[in-house]
Coordinates of C-alpha atoms in Angstrom, one line a residue:
Chain A
X1 CA 0.0 0.0 0.0
X2 CA 2.7 2.5 1.0
X3 CA 4.4 3.2 -2.3
X4 CA 7.5 5.2 -1.5
X5 CA 8.7 4.7 -5.0
X6 CA 8.0 8.0 -6.9
X7 CA 7.4 6.2 -10.2
X8 CA 3.9 5.1 -9.2
X9 CA 3.0 8.8 -9.1
X10 CA 3.2 8.6 -12.9
X11 CA 2.8 12.0 -14.5
X12 CA 0.9 13.7 -11.8
X13 CA 3.5 16.5 -11.7
X14 CA 2.3 17.6 -15.1
X15 CA -0.9 19.0 -13.6
X16 CA -0.9 22.6 -12.7
X17 CA -1.7 23.5 -9.1
X18 CA -5.1 25.2 -9.5
X19 CA -6.3 22.2 -11.6
X20 CA -5.1 19.8 -8.9
X21 CA -7.2 21.6 -6.3
X22 CA -10.4 21.3 -8.4
X23 CA -9.9 17.7 -9.6
X24 CA -8.1 16.1 -6.7
X25 CA -7.9 18.0 -3.4
X26 CA -11.4 19.4 -3.1
X27 CA -13.2 16.1 -4.0
X28 CA -10.8 14.3 -1.6
X29 CA -11.6 16.7 1.2
X30 CA -15.4 16.3 0.6
X31 CA -15.0 12.5 0.7
X32 CA -13.0 12.6 3.9
X33 CA -15.6 14.9 5.6
X34 CA -18.5 12.7 4.6
X35 CA -16.7 9.5 5.6
X36 CA -15.5 10.8 9.0
X37 CA -18.5 13.0 10.0
X38 CA -20.4 10.1 11.7
X39 CA -17.4 9.4 13.9
X40 CA -17.1 13.1 14.8
X41 CA -20.7 13.1 15.6
X42 CA -20.4 10.0 17.8
X43 CA -17.6 11.6 19.8
X44 CA -19.4 14.9 20.1
X45 CA -22.6 13.2 21.4
X46 CA -20.7 11.0 23.8
X47 CA -19.2 13.9 25.7
X48 CA -22.2 16.2 25.5
X49 CA -24.5 16.8 28.6
X50 CA -28.2 15.9 28.0
X51 CA -29.4 19.5 28.2
X52 CA -27.2 20.4 25.2
X53 CA -28.2 17.3 23.3
X54 CA -31.9 18.3 23.2
X55 CA -31.4 22.0 22.7
X56 CA -32.2 23.3 19.3
X57 CA -30.9 26.7 20.0
X58 CA -27.2 25.8 20.7
X59 CA -24.7 25.1 18.0
X60 CA -24.8 21.3 17.8
X61 CA -21.3 21.0 16.3
X62 CA -19.6 22.0 19.5
X63 CA -19.7 21.2 23.2
X64 CA -20.0 24.0 25.8
X65 CA -19.4 21.9 28.9
X66 CA -18.1 18.4 28.1
X67 CA -19.0 15.6 30.5
X68 CA -18.0 12.1 31.3
X69 CA -21.5 11.3 32.7
X70 CA -22.4 9.0 29.8
X71 CA -19.3 6.9 30.1
X72 CA -19.9 6.7 33.9
X73 CA -23.4 5.4 33.3
X74 CA -22.2 3.0 30.7
X75 CA -19.3 1.5 32.8
X76 CA -20.9 1.4 36.2
X77 CA -24.7 1.2 35.7
X78 CA -24.9 -1.2 32.7
X79 CA -23.4 -4.6 31.8
X80 CA -21.1 -2.9 29.3
X81 CA -17.8 -4.1 30.8
X82 CA -19.2 -7.7 30.7
X83 CA -20.2 -7.3 27.0
X84 CA -16.7 -6.0 26.3
X85 CA -15.2 -9.0 28.1
X86 CA -17.5 -11.4 26.2
X87 CA -16.6 -9.8 22.9
X88 CA -12.8 -10.0 23.6
X89 CA -13.1 -13.6 24.7
X90 CA -15.2 -14.8 21.8
X91 CA -13.2 -12.9 19.2
X92 CA -9.8 -14.0 20.5
X93 CA -10.7 -17.7 21.0
X94 CA -12.5 -18.1 17.7
X95 CA -9.8 -16.2 15.8
X96 CA -6.9 -18.4 17.1
X97 CA -8.9 -21.6 16.7
X98 CA -9.8 -20.7 13.2
X99 CA -6.3 -19.7 12.4
X100 CA -4.9 -23.0 13.6
X101 CA -7.4 -25.1 11.7
X102 CA -6.8 -22.9 8.6
X103 CA -3.0 -23.3 8.7
X104 CA -3.4 -27.1 8.5
X105 CA -6.1 -27.0 5.9
X106 CA -4.3 -24.5 3.7
X107 CA -1.1 -26.4 3.9
X108 CA -2.8 -29.7 3.1
X109 CA -4.6 -28.2 0.1
X110 CA -1.8 -26.1 -1.3
X111 CA 1.3 -28.1 -0.5
X112 CA 0.4 -31.7 0.3
X113 CA -1.8 -31.8 -2.8
X114 CA -3.7 -34.8 -1.6
X115 CA -6.2 -36.5 -3.9
X116 CA -9.1 -34.1 -4.2
X117 CA -7.2 -31.1 -3.0
X118 CA -8.4 -29.0 -5.9
X119 CA -12.0 -29.8 -5.2
X120 CA -11.5 -29.1 -1.5
X121 CA -10.0 -25.7 -2.3
X122 CA -13.0 -24.9 -4.4
X123 CA -15.4 -26.0 -1.7
X124 CA -13.6 -23.7 0.8
X125 CA -14.1 -20.8 -1.6
X126 CA -17.8 -21.6 -2.0
X127 CA -18.1 -21.8 1.8
X128 CA -16.6 -18.3 2.0
X129 CA -19.5 -17.1 -0.2
X130 CA -22.3 -18.5 2.1
X131 CA -23.8 -15.5 3.9
X132 CA -24.6 -15.8 7.7
X133 CA -28.1 -14.4 7.0
X134 CA -29.2 -17.7 5.3
X135 CA -27.5 -19.9 7.9
X136 CA -28.7 -18.3 11.2
X137 CA -32.1 -20.1 11.4
X138 CA -30.9 -23.7 11.0
X139 CA -27.8 -22.8 13.1
X140 CA -30.1 -21.6 15.9
X141 CA -31.9 -24.9 15.8
X142 CA -28.5 -26.8 16.0
X143 CA -27.3 -24.5 18.8
X144 CA -30.4 -25.2 20.8
X145 CA -30.1 -28.9 20.2
X146 CA -26.5 -29.0 21.4
X147 CA -27.6 -27.2 24.6
X148 CA -25.4 -24.3 23.7
X149 CA -28.1 -21.6 23.5
X150 CA -27.2 -18.5 25.5
X151 CA -23.6 -19.5 26.1
X152 CA -20.4 -18.0 24.7
X153 CA -19.6 -21.4 23.2
X154 CA -22.5 -20.9 20.8
X155 CA -20.6 -18.0 19.3
X156 CA -17.1 -19.5 19.6
X157 CA -18.2 -22.5 17.6
X158 CA -20.2 -20.8 15.0
X159 CA -17.9 -17.8 14.1
X160 CA -15.3 -20.2 12.5
X161 CA -17.9 -20.9 9.8
X162 CA -17.0 -17.6 8.2
X163 CA -13.5 -17.3 9.7
X164 CA -12.0 -20.7 8.5
X165 CA -13.0 -20.3 4.8
X166 CA -11.6 -16.8 4.8
X167 CA -8.3 -17.6 6.6
X168 CA -7.8 -20.8 4.6
X169 CA -8.3 -19.0 1.3
X170 CA -5.9 -16.2 2.3
X171 CA -3.2 -18.6 3.6
X172 CA -3.5 -20.8 0.5
X173 CA -2.4 -17.7 -1.5
X174 CA 0.5 -17.1 0.9
X175 CA 1.7 -20.7 0.9
X176 CA 1.6 -20.7 -2.9
X177 CA 4.1 -17.9 -3.0
X178 CA 6.7 -19.9 -1.0
X179 CA 9.1 -21.6 -3.4
X180 CA 8.8 -25.4 -3.6
X181 CA 12.5 -25.8 -3.6
X182 CA 12.8 -24.9 0.0
X183 CA 10.5 -27.8 0.9
X184 CA 12.3 -30.2 -1.5
X185 CA 15.7 -29.3 0.1
X186 CA 14.2 -30.0 3.6
X187 CA 12.7 -33.3 2.4
X188 CA 16.0 -34.4 1.0
X189 CA 17.7 -33.5 4.3
X190 CA 15.3 -35.9 5.9
X191 CA 12.8 -33.5 7.5
X192 CA 9.3 -34.7 8.2
X193 CA 6.3 -32.9 6.9
X194 CA 5.6 -31.6 10.4
X195 CA 9.1 -30.2 10.7
X196 CA 8.7 -28.5 7.3
X197 CA 5.5 -26.9 8.3
X198 CA 6.7 -25.6 11.6
X199 CA 10.3 -24.7 10.8
X200 CA 10.0 -23.5 7.2
X201 CA 6.5 -22.7 6.0
X202 CA 5.1 -21.0 9.1
X203 CA 8.1 -18.6 9.7
X204 CA 7.9 -17.5 6.1
X205 CA 4.1 -17.1 6.3
X206 CA 4.1 -14.8 9.3
X207 CA 2.8 -11.7 7.4
X208 CA 0.0 -13.9 6.0
X209 CA -0.8 -15.2 9.5
X210 CA -0.9 -11.6 10.8
X211 CA -3.2 -10.5 8.0
X212 CA -5.5 -13.3 8.4
X213 CA -5.6 -13.0 12.2
X214 CA -6.2 -9.2 12.2
X215 CA -9.0 -9.5 9.6
X216 CA -10.6 -12.5 11.3
X217 CA -10.5 -10.7 14.7
X218 CA -12.3 -7.6 13.3
X219 CA -14.8 -9.9 11.5
X220 CA -15.7 -11.6 14.8
X221 CA -15.7 -8.4 16.7
X222 CA -18.2 -6.9 14.3
X223 CA -20.4 -10.0 14.0
X224 CA -24.0 -9.3 14.7
X225 CA -26.7 -11.7 13.5
X226 CA -25.4 -14.8 15.2
X227 CA -24.8 -13.0 18.5
X228 CA -28.3 -11.5 18.3
X229 CA -29.9 -14.9 17.6
X230 CA -27.9 -17.4 19.8
X231 CA -27.7 -15.3 23.0
X232 CA -30.5 -13.8 25.0
X233 CA -29.4 -12.9 28.5
X234 CA -27.5 -9.6 29.0
X235 CA -24.5 -11.2 30.7
X236 CA -23.6 -13.3 27.6
X237 CA -24.1 -10.5 25.0
X238 CA -21.4 -9.0 22.8
X239 CA -20.8 -5.3 22.5
X240 CA -22.6 -4.6 19.2
X241 CA -25.7 -6.6 20.3
X242 CA -25.7 -5.4 23.9
X243 CA -25.5 -1.7 22.9
X244 CA -28.3 -2.1 20.3
X245 CA -30.7 -4.2 22.4
X246 CA -30.0 -3.3 26.1
X247 CA -29.3 0.5 26.0
X248 CA -32.5 1.4 24.2
X249 CA -35.3 1.6 26.8
X250 CA -38.7 2.1 25.4
X251 CA -39.1 5.4 23.6
X252 CA -36.5 7.2 25.7
X253 CA -33.2 7.1 23.8
X254 CA -30.2 7.8 25.9
X255 CA -28.2 9.2 23.0
X256 CA -25.2 10.1 25.1
X257 CA -24.8 6.6 26.5
X258 CA -25.6 5.0 23.1
X259 CA -22.9 7.0 21.3
X260 CA -20.4 6.5 24.2
X261 CA -21.1 2.7 23.8
X262 CA -20.6 2.9 20.1
X263 CA -17.4 4.9 20.4
X264 CA -15.9 2.5 23.0
X265 CA -17.0 -0.5 21.1
X266 CA -15.4 0.8 17.9
X267 CA -12.1 1.8 19.6
X268 CA -10.4 -1.6 20.0
X269 CA -10.8 -2.6 16.3
X270 CA -9.8 1.0 15.2
X271 CA -6.7 0.9 17.4
X272 CA -5.7 -2.6 16.3
X273 CA -6.3 -1.5 12.7
X274 CA -4.2 1.6 13.1
X275 CA -1.2 -0.6 14.1
X276 CA -1.7 -3.1 11.3
X277 CA -3.1 -1.1 8.4
X278 CA -0.9 -2.7 5.8
X279 CA -1.6 -6.2 7.0
X280 CA -5.3 -5.5 7.2
X281 CA -5.4 -4.1 3.7
X282 CA -3.4 -6.9 2.2
X283 CA -5.7 -9.4 3.9
X284 CA -8.8 -7.7 2.5
X285 CA -7.5 -7.2 -1.0
X286 CA -5.8 -10.7 -1.0
X287 CA -9.1 -12.4 -0.2
X288 CA -10.8 -10.6 -3.0
X289 CA -8.0 -11.0 -5.6
X290 CA -8.1 -14.8 -5.5
Chain B
X1 CA 9.4 -46.0 11.1
X2 CA 6.2 -47.2 9.6
X3 CA 4.2 -44.7 11.6
X4 CA 6.3 -41.8 10.4
X5 CA 6.1 -43.2 6.8
X6 CA 2.3 -43.3 7.3
X7 CA 2.3 -39.6 8.3
X8 CA 4.6 -38.6 5.5
X9 CA 2.2 -40.0 2.9
X10 CA 0.5 -37.1 1.1
X11 CA -3.0 -38.5 1.1
X12 CA -3.1 -39.6 4.7
X13 CA -1.4 -36.5 6.1
X14 CA -3.6 -34.4 3.9
X15 CA -6.7 -36.0 5.3
X16 CA -5.4 -35.7 8.9
X17 CA -4.6 -32.0 8.4
X18 CA -8.1 -31.4 6.9
X19 CA -9.9 -32.8 10.0
X20 CA -10.2 -29.7 12.3
X21 CA -11.4 -27.3 9.5
X22 CA -13.5 -30.0 7.8
X23 CA -15.2 -31.1 10.9
X24 CA -16.3 -27.5 11.9
X25 CA -17.4 -26.7 8.4
X26 CA -19.4 -29.9 8.0
X27 CA -21.2 -29.6 11.3
X28 CA -21.8 -25.8 11.4
X29 CA -21.9 -24.9 7.7
X30 CA -22.8 -27.8 5.4
X31 CA -25.2 -29.5 7.7
X32 CA -27.1 -26.2 8.6
X33 CA -27.2 -25.3 4.9
X34 CA -29.0 -28.6 4.2
X35 CA -31.1 -28.3 7.4
X36 CA -32.2 -24.8 6.4
X37 CA -33.4 -26.0 3.0
X38 CA -35.2 -28.9 4.6
X39 CA -36.8 -26.6 7.2
X40 CA -38.1 -24.5 4.4
X41 CA -40.3 -27.4 3.3
X42 CA -41.7 -28.1 6.8
X43 CA -44.0 -26.3 9.2
X44 CA -41.5 -26.3 12.0
X45 CA -42.0 -23.9 14.9
X46 CA -39.7 -23.0 17.7
X47 CA -39.8 -25.9 20.1
X48 CA -41.7 -28.2 17.8
X49 CA -40.2 -30.4 15.0
X50 CA -42.0 -29.8 11.7
X51 CA -43.8 -32.1 9.3
X52 CA -43.0 -32.1 5.5
X53 CA -45.4 -29.7 3.8
X54 CA -43.9 -29.5 0.4
X55 CA -44.1 -26.1 -1.3
X56 CA -46.7 -24.7 1.1
X57 CA -44.3 -22.1 2.7
X58 CA -43.2 -20.9 -0.7
X59 CA -46.7 -20.6 -2.1
X60 CA -47.8 -18.8 1.1
X61 CA -44.9 -16.4 0.9
X62 CA -45.6 -15.8 -2.8
X63 CA -49.1 -14.7 -1.9
X64 CA -47.9 -12.7 1.1
X65 CA -47.8 -9.0 0.3
X66 CA -45.1 -8.3 3.0
X67 CA -42.8 -11.0 1.6
X68 CA -43.3 -9.6 -1.9
X69 CA -42.5 -6.1 -0.7
X70 CA -39.4 -7.4 1.1
X71 CA -38.2 -8.9 -2.2
X72 CA -38.8 -5.6 -3.9
X73 CA -37.0 -3.7 -1.1
X74 CA -34.0 -6.1 -1.3
X75 CA -33.6 -5.7 -5.0
X76 CA -34.0 -1.9 -4.8
X77 CA -31.5 -1.7 -1.9
X78 CA -29.0 -3.9 -3.6
X79 CA -29.2 -2.4 -7.1
X80 CA -29.2 1.3 -6.1
X81 CA -26.6 0.9 -3.3
X82 CA -24.3 -1.2 -5.5
X83 CA -24.3 1.1 -8.4
X84 CA -23.6 4.2 -6.3
X85 CA -21.0 2.4 -4.3
X86 CA -19.3 1.4 -7.5
X87 CA -19.3 4.9 -9.0
X88 CA -18.1 6.6 -5.8
X89 CA -15.7 3.8 -4.9
X90 CA -14.0 4.0 -8.2
X91 CA -13.8 7.8 -8.0
X92 CA -12.3 7.6 -4.5
X93 CA -9.9 4.9 -5.7
X94 CA -8.7 7.2 -8.5
X95 CA -8.3 10.1 -6.1
X96 CA -6.3 8.0 -3.6
X97 CA -4.1 6.8 -6.5
X98 CA -2.8 10.4 -7.0
X99 CA 0.0 11.8 -5.0
X100 CA -1.6 13.4 -1.9
X101 CA -0.2 15.0 1.2
X102 CA -0.3 12.6 4.1
X103 CA -1.0 9.8 1.6
X104 CA -0.6 6.8 4.0
X105 CA -2.7 8.5 6.7
X106 CA -5.5 9.4 4.3
X107 CA -5.6 5.9 2.8
X108 CA -5.8 4.4 6.3
X109 CA -8.4 6.8 7.5
X110 CA -10.7 6.2 4.5
X111 CA -11.2 2.6 5.5
X112 CA -12.5 3.4 9.0
X113 CA -16.2 3.1 8.1
X114 CA -15.6 -0.4 7.0
X115 CA -13.6 -1.4 10.1
X116 CA -15.9 -0.4 12.9
X117 CA -18.8 -2.7 13.8
X118 CA -21.7 -1.9 11.4
X119 CA -24.2 -2.1 14.3
X120 CA -22.4 0.6 16.1
X121 CA -21.9 3.0 13.2
X122 CA -25.6 2.3 12.3
X123 CA -26.4 3.7 15.7
X124 CA -24.6 6.9 14.8
X125 CA -26.8 7.1 11.6
X126 CA -29.9 6.4 13.7
X127 CA -29.0 9.5 15.8
X128 CA -28.2 11.5 12.6
X129 CA -31.6 10.6 11.2
X130 CA -33.5 11.3 14.4
X131 CA -36.9 13.0 13.8
X132 CA -36.5 15.6 16.5
X133 CA -32.8 16.3 17.0
X134 CA -31.2 15.4 13.7
X135 CA -28.2 17.6 13.1
X136 CA -28.8 17.3 9.3
X137 CA -32.3 18.8 9.7
X138 CA -30.8 21.5 12.1
X139 CA -28.3 22.5 9.5
X140 CA -30.8 22.6 6.6
X141 CA -33.2 24.7 8.7
X142 CA -30.4 27.1 9.7
X143 CA -29.5 27.4 6.0
X144 CA -33.2 28.2 5.4
X145 CA -33.7 25.3 2.9
X146 CA -36.4 23.6 4.9
X147 CA -39.0 24.7 7.5
X148 CA -39.7 21.5 9.4
X149 CA -37.4 18.7 10.6
X150 CA -37.2 15.8 8.1
X151 CA -38.6 12.5 9.3
X152 CA -35.8 10.5 7.7
X153 CA -37.0 7.1 8.9
X154 CA -40.8 7.9 9.0
X155 CA -41.7 8.0 5.4
X156 CA -41.4 4.9 3.2
X157 CA -39.3 6.3 0.4
X158 CA -37.3 8.6 2.7
X159 CA -36.5 5.6 4.9
X160 CA -35.4 3.6 1.9
X161 CA -33.2 6.4 0.7
X162 CA -31.8 6.9 4.2
X163 CA -30.8 3.2 4.7
X164 CA -29.3 3.1 1.2
X165 CA -27.2 6.2 2.1
X166 CA -25.9 4.5 5.3
X167 CA -25.1 1.3 3.4
X168 CA -23.2 3.4 0.8
X169 CA -21.2 5.2 3.5
X170 CA -20.1 1.8 4.8
X171 CA -19.4 0.2 1.5
X172 CA -17.6 2.8 -0.5
X173 CA -14.3 2.5 1.4
X174 CA -14.2 -1.3 0.8
X175 CA -14.8 -0.8 -3.0
X176 CA -12.3 2.1 -3.1
X177 CA -9.4 0.4 -1.2
X178 CA -9.7 -2.9 -3.2
X179 CA -9.9 -1.1 -6.5
X180 CA -6.9 1.0 -5.4
X181 CA -5.0 -2.2 -5.0
X182 CA -6.0 -3.0 -8.6
X183 CA -5.0 0.5 -9.9
X184 CA -1.6 0.1 -8.4
X185 CA -0.9 -2.9 -10.6
X186 CA -1.4 -0.9 -13.8
X187 CA 2.0 0.0 -15.2
X188 CA 2.5 3.8 -15.5
X189 CA 4.2 3.2 -18.9
X190 CA 0.8 2.5 -20.4
X191 CA -0.3 6.0 -19.5
X192 CA 2.9 7.4 -20.8
X193 CA 2.4 5.6 -24.1
X194 CA -1.2 6.9 -24.3
X195 CA 0.0 10.4 -23.6
X196 CA 2.5 10.2 -26.4
X197 CA -0.3 9.2 -28.7
X198 CA -2.2 12.3 -27.6
X199 CA -4.8 10.8 -25.4
X200 CA -6.8 13.1 -23.1
X201 CA -7.4 12.3 -19.4
X202 CA -10.8 11.0 -20.2
X203 CA -9.6 8.7 -23.0
X204 CA -6.9 7.4 -20.8
X205 CA -9.4 6.5 -18.1
X206 CA -11.8 4.9 -20.6
X207 CA -9.3 3.0 -22.8
X208 CA -6.5 2.2 -20.3
X209 CA -7.7 2.3 -16.7
X210 CA -11.2 0.7 -17.0
X211 CA -10.2 -2.3 -19.2
X212 CA -7.2 -3.0 -17.1
X213 CA -9.4 -2.8 -14.0
X214 CA -12.3 -4.9 -15.2
X215 CA -11.3 -8.3 -13.8
X216 CA -10.9 -6.9 -10.3
X217 CA -14.1 -4.8 -10.6
X218 CA -15.9 -8.0 -11.4
X219 CA -14.7 -9.7 -8.2
X220 CA -15.1 -6.7 -5.9
X221 CA -18.7 -6.0 -7.1
X222 CA -19.6 -9.6 -6.8
X223 CA -18.7 -9.4 -3.1
X224 CA -20.3 -6.0 -2.7
X225 CA -23.6 -7.3 -4.2
X226 CA -23.4 -10.4 -2.0
X227 CA -22.9 -8.4 1.2
X228 CA -25.6 -5.9 0.3
X229 CA -28.2 -8.4 -0.7
X230 CA -27.9 -10.3 2.5
X231 CA -27.5 -7.3 4.7
X232 CA -29.2 -7.5 8.1
X233 CA -27.6 -5.4 10.9
X234 CA -28.0 -2.0 9.3
X235 CA -31.7 -2.4 8.8
X236 CA -32.2 -4.1 12.1
X237 CA -30.6 -1.1 13.9
X238 CA -32.1 1.7 11.9
X239 CA -35.7 0.7 11.1
X240 CA -36.4 -2.9 12.1
X241 CA -38.0 -3.1 8.7
X242 CA -40.4 -0.1 9.2
X243 CA -42.1 2.2 8.4
X244 CA -45.0 0.0 7.0
X245 CA -42.4 -2.7 6.1
X246 CA -40.9 -0.3 3.6
X247 CA -37.3 -1.2 4.5
X248 CA -37.8 -4.9 5.3
X249 CA -35.1 -6.9 3.5
X250 CA -35.5 -10.7 3.0
X251 CA -32.9 -11.3 5.8
X252 CA -34.7 -9.1 8.3
X253 CA -38.1 -10.4 7.5
X254 CA -36.9 -14.0 7.9
X255 CA -35.4 -13.1 11.3
X256 CA -38.7 -11.5 12.3
X257 CA -40.8 -14.5 11.1
X258 CA -38.5 -17.3 12.3
X259 CA -36.9 -16.0 15.6
X260 CA -39.4 -13.4 16.8
X261 CA -42.5 -15.0 15.4
X262 CA -41.4 -18.6 16.0
X263 CA -42.3 -19.8 12.5
X264 CA -38.9 -21.5 11.7
X265 CA -40.2 -23.2 8.5
X266 CA -41.5 -20.0 7.0
X267 CA -38.4 -18.0 7.9
X268 CA -36.1 -20.8 6.5
X269 CA -38.1 -20.8 3.3
X270 CA -37.6 -17.0 3.0
X271 CA -33.9 -17.4 3.6
X272 CA -33.7 -20.3 1.0
X273 CA -35.5 -18.1 -1.5
X274 CA -32.5 -15.7 -1.4
X275 CA -30.2 -18.4 -2.7
X276 CA -31.3 -18.3 -6.4
X277 CA -30.9 -14.6 -6.4
X278 CA -27.5 -14.8 -4.9
X279 CA -26.4 -17.4 -7.5
X280 CA -27.8 -15.3 -10.3
X281 CA -26.0 -12.2 -9.0
X282 CA -22.7 -14.1 -8.7
X283 CA -23.0 -15.7 -12.1
X284 CA -24.1 -12.4 -13.8
X285 CA -21.5 -10.1 -12.3
X286 CA -18.7 -12.7 -12.5
X287 CA -19.1 -14.2 -15.9
X288 CA -20.7 -11.0 -17.4
X289 CA -17.7 -8.9 -16.6
X290 CA -15.2 -11.6 -17.1
X291 CA -16.3 -11.9 -20.7
X292 CA -16.0 -8.2 -21.2
X293 CA -12.4 -8.4 -20.1
X294 CA -11.8 -11.1 -22.6
X295 CA -13.4 -9.2 -25.4
X296 CA -11.2 -6.2 -24.8
X297 CA -8.1 -8.3 -25.1
X298 CA -7.5 -9.0 -21.4
X299 CA -6.3 -12.4 -20.4
X300 CA -8.8 -15.1 -19.5
X301 CA -7.8 -15.4 -15.9

């Protein structure tokens, strides 16, 4: 993504400055304002006292007397900390489990080339295209039957259905780029397949593992429909579901607390993303590029 | 020795390595996919196993005006949002591909709407669309453009427009960043050659950028259509399908019928009814655009 090489800039330098303002800078600024305004608004609302929120006279774009009252309510008078913990637990466990299963699957499909590997690879890709919104009804029946309804296990076991296909597909691409010769050398030197996987393939695939892991983590953090369907009591809910279902009481909307909840719930993924932008983007584009 | 030989055999080891992933996908993906289709042909309710009823659910849904409306809404939502996402996404990708100040930062920030949980950003939109305290209405009133606050989510067509706008906001960054990755693979020498031949900016876009980008556009838009058609959380948070079912998508309606209403069979039938549309969308956008690439001299794969 970060192209320090100036040659990708092509012939941009040929454009005159006023022309660049009209064709590039101004549209870019408008895009940025539109894309970022909801976040600005979230933050404004989260720190604004209730009187200012409902006043039509005041300038809504600024805060006169900022307050932490909404955060205080959220952290000490709701189950929010519990939802946060649930989300972290479910996302971390399902991400690592999926990553482990995907490493084996991708290595088997891409490198062991067992009989039927090609078809398996295709099946994994098709699994990746199955949307959760056509799976959640039968999955709910299965979750109930297994006695997992309203437990975190229901989410930990079902999230891999979209994480494994994605991670496997991405890792297959990474493994493909590792030269065969390395493996052949190791085989000749008497290494077992297991040693090859652990000592040669995995160290070389670290960027791919990070990409898949980061992307999988944000996918599980953002998951909504399964968490909404398979869990019903407040103590087991995840942040997105908890904020949407528990903080709205009747017709009285506590906008401050809602926006504070949305802001806090978005922060972990945003921070993680900011540290691993390149990996995230390569994961996203890698999965699309095939 | 024989054991290690056994585990070094490609077929056995391959099968062993496939076990964890295969098991989870078979139990929680393949089986429910079949179960869902089967449920669609039964009258199952929550807490009661169903009996086979043939096509009864489907004929019922076909005669149900709400279900038909949800099909219309889904198609409208998908088609309008996808086209606009494509146009703005491509535009944004072209802008991001220019040399900009703070380039890396701008590119990172642009993707934020796609990163944060949709349910949570949808809450921000809900607040922006509020009938009494919407800042959008406030600004328009102050500018003297309108007299009364807009009921964004109260009127059927306004509500459709509002949810489409929120979906576009979330989807444009995805389209833009993936297309940007495609743009960066186009060699600058092609543009230099076109310039030497006297091509205008517009001609360069039309005859170099677009044909070179077509294969990745096909894939990106296939994914975008897929996500949009099966969208659930945005609608669930913003309108729950209202007003007057004007924004009910097939996914939200099947949730309402199956989980809230308890009619598992009917909900499953509604979800199953989405599959042919999804297949058609995938085949159309994938093969349709793929062939265009081939016609214009692009490689087959």
